[in-house]
PDB file of C-alpha atoms in Angstrom:
ATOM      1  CA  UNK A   1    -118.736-236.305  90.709  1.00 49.00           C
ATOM      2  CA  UNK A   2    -122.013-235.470  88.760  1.00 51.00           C
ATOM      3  CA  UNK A   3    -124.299-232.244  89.444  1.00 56.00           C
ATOM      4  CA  UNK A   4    -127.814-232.604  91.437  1.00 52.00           C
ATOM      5  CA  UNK A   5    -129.625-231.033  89.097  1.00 50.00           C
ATOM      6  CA  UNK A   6    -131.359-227.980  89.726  1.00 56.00           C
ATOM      7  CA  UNK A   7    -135.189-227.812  90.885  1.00 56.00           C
ATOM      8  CA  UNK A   8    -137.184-225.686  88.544  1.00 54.00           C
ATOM      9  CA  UNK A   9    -140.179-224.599  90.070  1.00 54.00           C
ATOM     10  CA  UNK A  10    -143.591-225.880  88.742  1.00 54.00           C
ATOM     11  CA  UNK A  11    -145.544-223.255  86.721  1.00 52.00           C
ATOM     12  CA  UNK A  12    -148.421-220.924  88.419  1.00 54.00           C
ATOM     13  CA  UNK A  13    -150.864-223.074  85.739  1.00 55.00           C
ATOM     14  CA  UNK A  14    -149.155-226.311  86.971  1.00 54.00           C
ATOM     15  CA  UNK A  15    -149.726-225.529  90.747  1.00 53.00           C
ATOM     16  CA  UNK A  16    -152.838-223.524  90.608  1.00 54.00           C
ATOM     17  CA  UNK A  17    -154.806-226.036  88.627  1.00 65.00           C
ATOM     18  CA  UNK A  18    -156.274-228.456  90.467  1.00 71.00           C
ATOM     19  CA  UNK A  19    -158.643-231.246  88.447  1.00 77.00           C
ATOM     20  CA  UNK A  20    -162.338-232.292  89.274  1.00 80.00           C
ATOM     21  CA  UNK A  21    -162.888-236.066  89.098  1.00 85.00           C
ATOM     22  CA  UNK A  22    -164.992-236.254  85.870  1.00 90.00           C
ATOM     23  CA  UNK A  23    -168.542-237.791  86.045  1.00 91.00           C
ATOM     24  CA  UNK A  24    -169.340-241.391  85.229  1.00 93.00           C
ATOM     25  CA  UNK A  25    -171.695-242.679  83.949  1.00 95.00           C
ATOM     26  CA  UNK A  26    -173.800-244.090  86.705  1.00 96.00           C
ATOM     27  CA  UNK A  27    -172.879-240.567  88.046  1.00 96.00           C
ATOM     28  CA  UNK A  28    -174.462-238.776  85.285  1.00 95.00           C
ATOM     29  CA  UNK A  29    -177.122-241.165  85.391  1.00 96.00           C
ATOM     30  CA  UNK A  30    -178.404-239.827  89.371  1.00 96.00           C
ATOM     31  CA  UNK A  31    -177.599-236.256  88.270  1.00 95.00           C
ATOM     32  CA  UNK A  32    -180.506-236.617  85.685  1.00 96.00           C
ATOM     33  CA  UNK A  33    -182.722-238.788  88.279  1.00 95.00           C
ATOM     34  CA  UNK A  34    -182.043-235.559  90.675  1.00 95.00           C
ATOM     35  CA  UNK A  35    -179.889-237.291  93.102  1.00 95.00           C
ATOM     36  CA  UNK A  36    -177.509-235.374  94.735  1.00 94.00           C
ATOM     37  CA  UNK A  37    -174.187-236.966  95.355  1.00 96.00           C
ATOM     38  CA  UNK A  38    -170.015-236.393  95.677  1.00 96.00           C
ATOM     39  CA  UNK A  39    -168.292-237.317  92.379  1.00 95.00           C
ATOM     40  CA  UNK A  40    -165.037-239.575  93.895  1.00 96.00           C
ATOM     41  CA  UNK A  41    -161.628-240.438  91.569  1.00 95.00           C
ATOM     42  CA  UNK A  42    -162.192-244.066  89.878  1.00 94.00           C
ATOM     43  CA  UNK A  43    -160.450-246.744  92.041  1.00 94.00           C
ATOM     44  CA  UNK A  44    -157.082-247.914  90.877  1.00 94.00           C
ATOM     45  CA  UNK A  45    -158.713-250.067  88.391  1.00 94.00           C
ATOM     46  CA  UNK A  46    -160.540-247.956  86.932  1.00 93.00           C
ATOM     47  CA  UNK A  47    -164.095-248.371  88.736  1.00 95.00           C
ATOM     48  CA  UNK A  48    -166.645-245.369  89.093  1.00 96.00           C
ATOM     49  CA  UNK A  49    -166.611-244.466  93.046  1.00 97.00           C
ATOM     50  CA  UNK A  50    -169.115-242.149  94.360  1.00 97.00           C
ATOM     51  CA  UNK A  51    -169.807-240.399  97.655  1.00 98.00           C
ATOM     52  CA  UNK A  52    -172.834-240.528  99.166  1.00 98.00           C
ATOM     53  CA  UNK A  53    -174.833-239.001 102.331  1.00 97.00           C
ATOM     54  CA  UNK A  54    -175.825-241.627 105.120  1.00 97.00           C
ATOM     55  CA  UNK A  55    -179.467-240.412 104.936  1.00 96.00           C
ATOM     56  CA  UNK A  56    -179.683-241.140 101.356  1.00 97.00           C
ATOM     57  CA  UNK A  57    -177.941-244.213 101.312  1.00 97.00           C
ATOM     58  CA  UNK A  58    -181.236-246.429 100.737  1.00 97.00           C
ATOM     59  CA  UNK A  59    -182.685-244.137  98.478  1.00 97.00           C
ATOM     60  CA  UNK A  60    -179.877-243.849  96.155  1.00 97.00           C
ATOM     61  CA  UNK A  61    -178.946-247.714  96.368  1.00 98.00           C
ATOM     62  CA  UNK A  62    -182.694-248.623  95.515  1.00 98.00           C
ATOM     63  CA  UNK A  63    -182.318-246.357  92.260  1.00 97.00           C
ATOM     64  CA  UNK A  64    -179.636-248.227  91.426  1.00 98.00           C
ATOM     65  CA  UNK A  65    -180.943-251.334  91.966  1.00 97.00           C
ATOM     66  CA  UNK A  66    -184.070-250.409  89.658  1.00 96.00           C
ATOM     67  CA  UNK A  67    -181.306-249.464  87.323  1.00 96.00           C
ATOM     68  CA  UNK A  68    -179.862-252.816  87.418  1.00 95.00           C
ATOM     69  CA  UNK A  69    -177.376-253.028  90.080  1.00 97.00           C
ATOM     70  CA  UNK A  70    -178.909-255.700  91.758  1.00 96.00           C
ATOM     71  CA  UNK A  71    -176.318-257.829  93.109  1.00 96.00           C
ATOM     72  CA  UNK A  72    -174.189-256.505  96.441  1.00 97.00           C
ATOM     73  CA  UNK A  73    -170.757-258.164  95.946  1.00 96.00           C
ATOM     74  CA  UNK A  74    -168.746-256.394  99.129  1.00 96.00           C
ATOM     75  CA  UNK A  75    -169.559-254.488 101.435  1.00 97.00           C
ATOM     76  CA  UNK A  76    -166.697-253.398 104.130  1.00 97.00           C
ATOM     77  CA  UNK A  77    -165.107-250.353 106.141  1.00 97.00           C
ATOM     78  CA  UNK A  78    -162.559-248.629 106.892  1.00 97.00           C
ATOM     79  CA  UNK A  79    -160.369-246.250 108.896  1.00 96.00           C
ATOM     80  CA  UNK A  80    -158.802-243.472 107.187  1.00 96.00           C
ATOM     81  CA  UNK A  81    -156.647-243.003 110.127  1.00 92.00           C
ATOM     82  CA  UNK A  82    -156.568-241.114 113.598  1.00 88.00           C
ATOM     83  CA  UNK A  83    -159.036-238.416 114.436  1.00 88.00           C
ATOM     84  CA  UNK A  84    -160.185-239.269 110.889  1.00 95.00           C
ATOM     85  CA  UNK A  85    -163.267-240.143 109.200  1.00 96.00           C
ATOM     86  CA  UNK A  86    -164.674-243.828 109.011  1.00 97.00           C
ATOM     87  CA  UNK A  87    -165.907-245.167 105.652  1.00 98.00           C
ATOM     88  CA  UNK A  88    -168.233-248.016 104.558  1.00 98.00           C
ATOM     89  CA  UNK A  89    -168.331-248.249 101.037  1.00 98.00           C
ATOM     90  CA  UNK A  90    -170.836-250.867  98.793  1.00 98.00           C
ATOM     91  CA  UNK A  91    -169.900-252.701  95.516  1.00 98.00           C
ATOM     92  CA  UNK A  92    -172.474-253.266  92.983  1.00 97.00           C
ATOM     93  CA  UNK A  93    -172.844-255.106  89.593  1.00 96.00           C
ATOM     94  CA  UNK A  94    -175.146-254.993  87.453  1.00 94.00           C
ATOM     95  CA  UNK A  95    -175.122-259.003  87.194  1.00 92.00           C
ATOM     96  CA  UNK A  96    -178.460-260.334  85.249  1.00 89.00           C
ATOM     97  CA  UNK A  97    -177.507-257.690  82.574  1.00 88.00           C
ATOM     98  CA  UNK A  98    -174.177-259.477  82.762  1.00 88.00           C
ATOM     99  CA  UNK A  99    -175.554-262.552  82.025  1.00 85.00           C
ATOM    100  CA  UNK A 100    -177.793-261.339  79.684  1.00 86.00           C
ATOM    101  CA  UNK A 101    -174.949-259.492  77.533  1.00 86.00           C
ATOM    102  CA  UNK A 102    -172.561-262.479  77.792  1.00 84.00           C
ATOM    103  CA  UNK A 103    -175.207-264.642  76.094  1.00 84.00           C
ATOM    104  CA  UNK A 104    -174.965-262.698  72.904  1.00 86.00           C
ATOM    105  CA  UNK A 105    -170.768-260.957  73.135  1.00 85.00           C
ATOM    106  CA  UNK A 106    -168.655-263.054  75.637  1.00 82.00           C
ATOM    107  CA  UNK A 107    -166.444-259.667  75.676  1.00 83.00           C
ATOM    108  CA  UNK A 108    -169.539-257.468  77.577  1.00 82.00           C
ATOM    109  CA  UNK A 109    -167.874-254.810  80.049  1.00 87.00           C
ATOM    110  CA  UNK A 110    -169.372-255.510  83.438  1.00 89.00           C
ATOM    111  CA  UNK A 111    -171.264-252.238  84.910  1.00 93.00           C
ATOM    112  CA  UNK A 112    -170.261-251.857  88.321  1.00 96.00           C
ATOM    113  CA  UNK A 113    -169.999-248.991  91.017  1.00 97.00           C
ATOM    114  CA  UNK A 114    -168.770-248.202  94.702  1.00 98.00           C
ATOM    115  CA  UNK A 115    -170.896-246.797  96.596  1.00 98.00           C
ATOM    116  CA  UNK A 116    -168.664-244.464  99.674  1.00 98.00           C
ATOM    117  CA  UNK A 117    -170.029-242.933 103.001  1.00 98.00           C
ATOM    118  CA  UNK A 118    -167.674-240.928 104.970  1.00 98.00           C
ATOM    119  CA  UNK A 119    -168.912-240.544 109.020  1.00 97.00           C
ATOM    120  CA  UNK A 120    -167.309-238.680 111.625  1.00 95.00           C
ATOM    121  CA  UNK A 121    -165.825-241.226 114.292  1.00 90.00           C
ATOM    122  CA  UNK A 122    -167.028-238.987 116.888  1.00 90.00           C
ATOM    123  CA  UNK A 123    -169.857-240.215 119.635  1.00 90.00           C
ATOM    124  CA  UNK A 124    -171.671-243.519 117.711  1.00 93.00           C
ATOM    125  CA  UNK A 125    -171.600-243.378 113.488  1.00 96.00           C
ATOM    126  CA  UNK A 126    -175.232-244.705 112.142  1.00 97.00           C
ATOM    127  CA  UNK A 127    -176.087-245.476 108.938  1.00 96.00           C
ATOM    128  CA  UNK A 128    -179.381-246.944 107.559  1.00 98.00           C
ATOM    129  CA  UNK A 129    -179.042-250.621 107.206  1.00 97.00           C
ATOM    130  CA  UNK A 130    -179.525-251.912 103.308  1.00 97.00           C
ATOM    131  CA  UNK A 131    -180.402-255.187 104.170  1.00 97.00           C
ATOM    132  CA  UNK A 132    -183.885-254.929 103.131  1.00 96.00           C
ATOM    133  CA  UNK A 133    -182.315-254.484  99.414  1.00 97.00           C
ATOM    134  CA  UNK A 134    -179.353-256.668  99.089  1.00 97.00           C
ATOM    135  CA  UNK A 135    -180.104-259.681 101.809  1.00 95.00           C
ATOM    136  CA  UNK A 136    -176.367-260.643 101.158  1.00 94.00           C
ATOM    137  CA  UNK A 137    -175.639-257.355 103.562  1.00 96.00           C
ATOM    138  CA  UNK A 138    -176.175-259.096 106.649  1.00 96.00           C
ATOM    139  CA  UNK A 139    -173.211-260.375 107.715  1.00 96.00           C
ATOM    140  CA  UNK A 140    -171.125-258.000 105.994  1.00 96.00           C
ATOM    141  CA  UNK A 141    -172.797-254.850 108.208  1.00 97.00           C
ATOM    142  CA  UNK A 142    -172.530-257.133 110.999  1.00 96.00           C
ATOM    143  CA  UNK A 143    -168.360-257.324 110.601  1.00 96.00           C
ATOM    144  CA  UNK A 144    -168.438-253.561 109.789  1.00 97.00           C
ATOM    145  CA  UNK A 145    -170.247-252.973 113.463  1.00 96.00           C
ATOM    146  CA  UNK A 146    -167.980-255.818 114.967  1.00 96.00           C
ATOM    147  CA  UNK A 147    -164.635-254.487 113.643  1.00 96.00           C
ATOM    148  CA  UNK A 148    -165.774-250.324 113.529  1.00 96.00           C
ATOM    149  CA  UNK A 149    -168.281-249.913 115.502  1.00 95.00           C
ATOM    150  CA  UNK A 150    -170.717-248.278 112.991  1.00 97.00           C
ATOM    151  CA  UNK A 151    -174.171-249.409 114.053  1.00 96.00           C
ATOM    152  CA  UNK A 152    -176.586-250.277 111.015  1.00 97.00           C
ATOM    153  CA  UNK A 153    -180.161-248.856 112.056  1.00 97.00           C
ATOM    154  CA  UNK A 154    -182.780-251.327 110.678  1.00 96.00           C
ATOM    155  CA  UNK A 155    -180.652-254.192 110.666  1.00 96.00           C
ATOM    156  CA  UNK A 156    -182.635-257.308 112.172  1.00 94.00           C
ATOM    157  CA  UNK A 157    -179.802-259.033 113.785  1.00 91.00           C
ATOM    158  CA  UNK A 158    -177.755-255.779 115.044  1.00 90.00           C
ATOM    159  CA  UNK A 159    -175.015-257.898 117.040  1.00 90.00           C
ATOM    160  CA  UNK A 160    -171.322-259.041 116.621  1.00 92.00           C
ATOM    161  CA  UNK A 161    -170.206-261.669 114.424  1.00 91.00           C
ATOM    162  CA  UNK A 162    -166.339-262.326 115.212  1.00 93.00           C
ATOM    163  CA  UNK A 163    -165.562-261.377 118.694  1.00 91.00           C
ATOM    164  CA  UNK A 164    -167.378-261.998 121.981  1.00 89.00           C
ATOM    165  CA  UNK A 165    -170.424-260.137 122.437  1.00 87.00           C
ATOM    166  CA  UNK A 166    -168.858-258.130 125.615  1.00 86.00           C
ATOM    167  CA  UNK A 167    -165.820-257.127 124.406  1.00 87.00           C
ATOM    168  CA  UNK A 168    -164.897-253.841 124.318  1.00 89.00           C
ATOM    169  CA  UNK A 169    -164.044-251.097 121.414  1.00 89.00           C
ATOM    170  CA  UNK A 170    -163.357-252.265 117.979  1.00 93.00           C
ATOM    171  CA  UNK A 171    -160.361-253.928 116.750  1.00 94.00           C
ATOM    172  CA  UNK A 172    -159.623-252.714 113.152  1.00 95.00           C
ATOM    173  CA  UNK A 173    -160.215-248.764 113.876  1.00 93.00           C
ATOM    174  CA  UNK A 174    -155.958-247.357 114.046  1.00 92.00           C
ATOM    175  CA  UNK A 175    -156.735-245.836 117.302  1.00 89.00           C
ATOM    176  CA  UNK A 176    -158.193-249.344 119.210  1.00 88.00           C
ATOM    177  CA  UNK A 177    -155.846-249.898 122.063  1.00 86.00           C
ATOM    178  CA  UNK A 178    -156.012-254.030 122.605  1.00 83.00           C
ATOM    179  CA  UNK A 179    -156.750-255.048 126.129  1.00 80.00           C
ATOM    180  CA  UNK A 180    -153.887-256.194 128.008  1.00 76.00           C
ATOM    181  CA  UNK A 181    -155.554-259.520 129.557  1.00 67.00           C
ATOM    182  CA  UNK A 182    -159.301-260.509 127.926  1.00 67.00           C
ATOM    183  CA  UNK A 183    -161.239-263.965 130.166  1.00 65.00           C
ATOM    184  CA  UNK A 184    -163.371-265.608 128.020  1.00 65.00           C
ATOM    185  CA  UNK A 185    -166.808-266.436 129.644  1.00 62.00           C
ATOM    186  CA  UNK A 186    -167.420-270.373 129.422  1.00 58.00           C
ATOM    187  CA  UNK A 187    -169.946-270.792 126.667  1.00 56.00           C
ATOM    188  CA  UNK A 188    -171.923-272.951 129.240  1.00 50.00           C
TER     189      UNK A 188
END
């Protein structure tokens, strides 16, 4: 029969240390345009995430789009669980400078960044619509209000897209309790 080997408790250094996600680029680029934001761990591939307030939202993703980000390619949300906060986050590429760079070195690194915004799940989360910026944010707010319930102010068509417009609650936060019996209206 073999031995469990022993735990040996972690070092103070080990446990005490705890590491800051380090700055990005397009992060350090909005530090130096004075643009306060949450520096976020890189995805699991590697891509620059940042945290950003709701009320800056617009702002920040206009600076980025004068910095070359002009091309939306998701937009979504999520749950991060019961009692929880709600996220919508925004992926942009930089994808003329793409183009351009690919032209001249078929190897060019795509710039890309997510853009997160954490809201409280408590009464009616609002965030300024970006659809004046990135037109291909339409329907993609419009699932993120039909599935979470997160209402994009400034949006001009501000209504579901996949389920009837009377249903109740919203189907892809964890704490939606599905209706037991749902009569769909005749169409007619």
């Amino acid at each position: 029969m073999s031995e469990t080997p022993a735990n040996t408790p972690a070092s103070n250094e080990e446990t005490a240390a705890v590491v800051a996600p380090q700055a990005g680029p397009v992060s350090q680029w909005l530090q130096q345009q004075g643009f306060e934001h949450e520096v976020l761990d890189p995805d699991h591939v590697g891509i620059e995430q940042i945290g950003v307030d709701a009320a800056v939202l617009p702002i920040i993703a206009a600076a980025l789009k004068s910095n070359g980000f002009d091309y939306l390619q998701c937009h979504g949300g999520y749950d991060e669980g019961p009692g929880e906060r709600l996220v919508c986050f925004y992926h942009l590429l930089a994808m003329a400078e793409q183009l351009e760079a690919m032209a001249s070195d078929p190897a060019a690194q795509l710039r890309e960044v997510r853009l997160k915004v954490f809201l409280s799940r408590e009464g009616t989360p609002v965030l300024p619509s970006i659809y004046g910026l990135f037109r291909g944010a339409d329907w993609q707010e419009r699932e993120t209000f039909d599935m979470y319930g997160i209402q994009f102010e400034g949006h001009p068509h501000p209504k579901r897209l996949l389920m009837p417009e009377d249903w109740k609650g919203w189907p892809l936060r964890k704490d939606y309790v599905q209706p037991d019996f749902y009569e769909m209206q005749d169409a007619y």
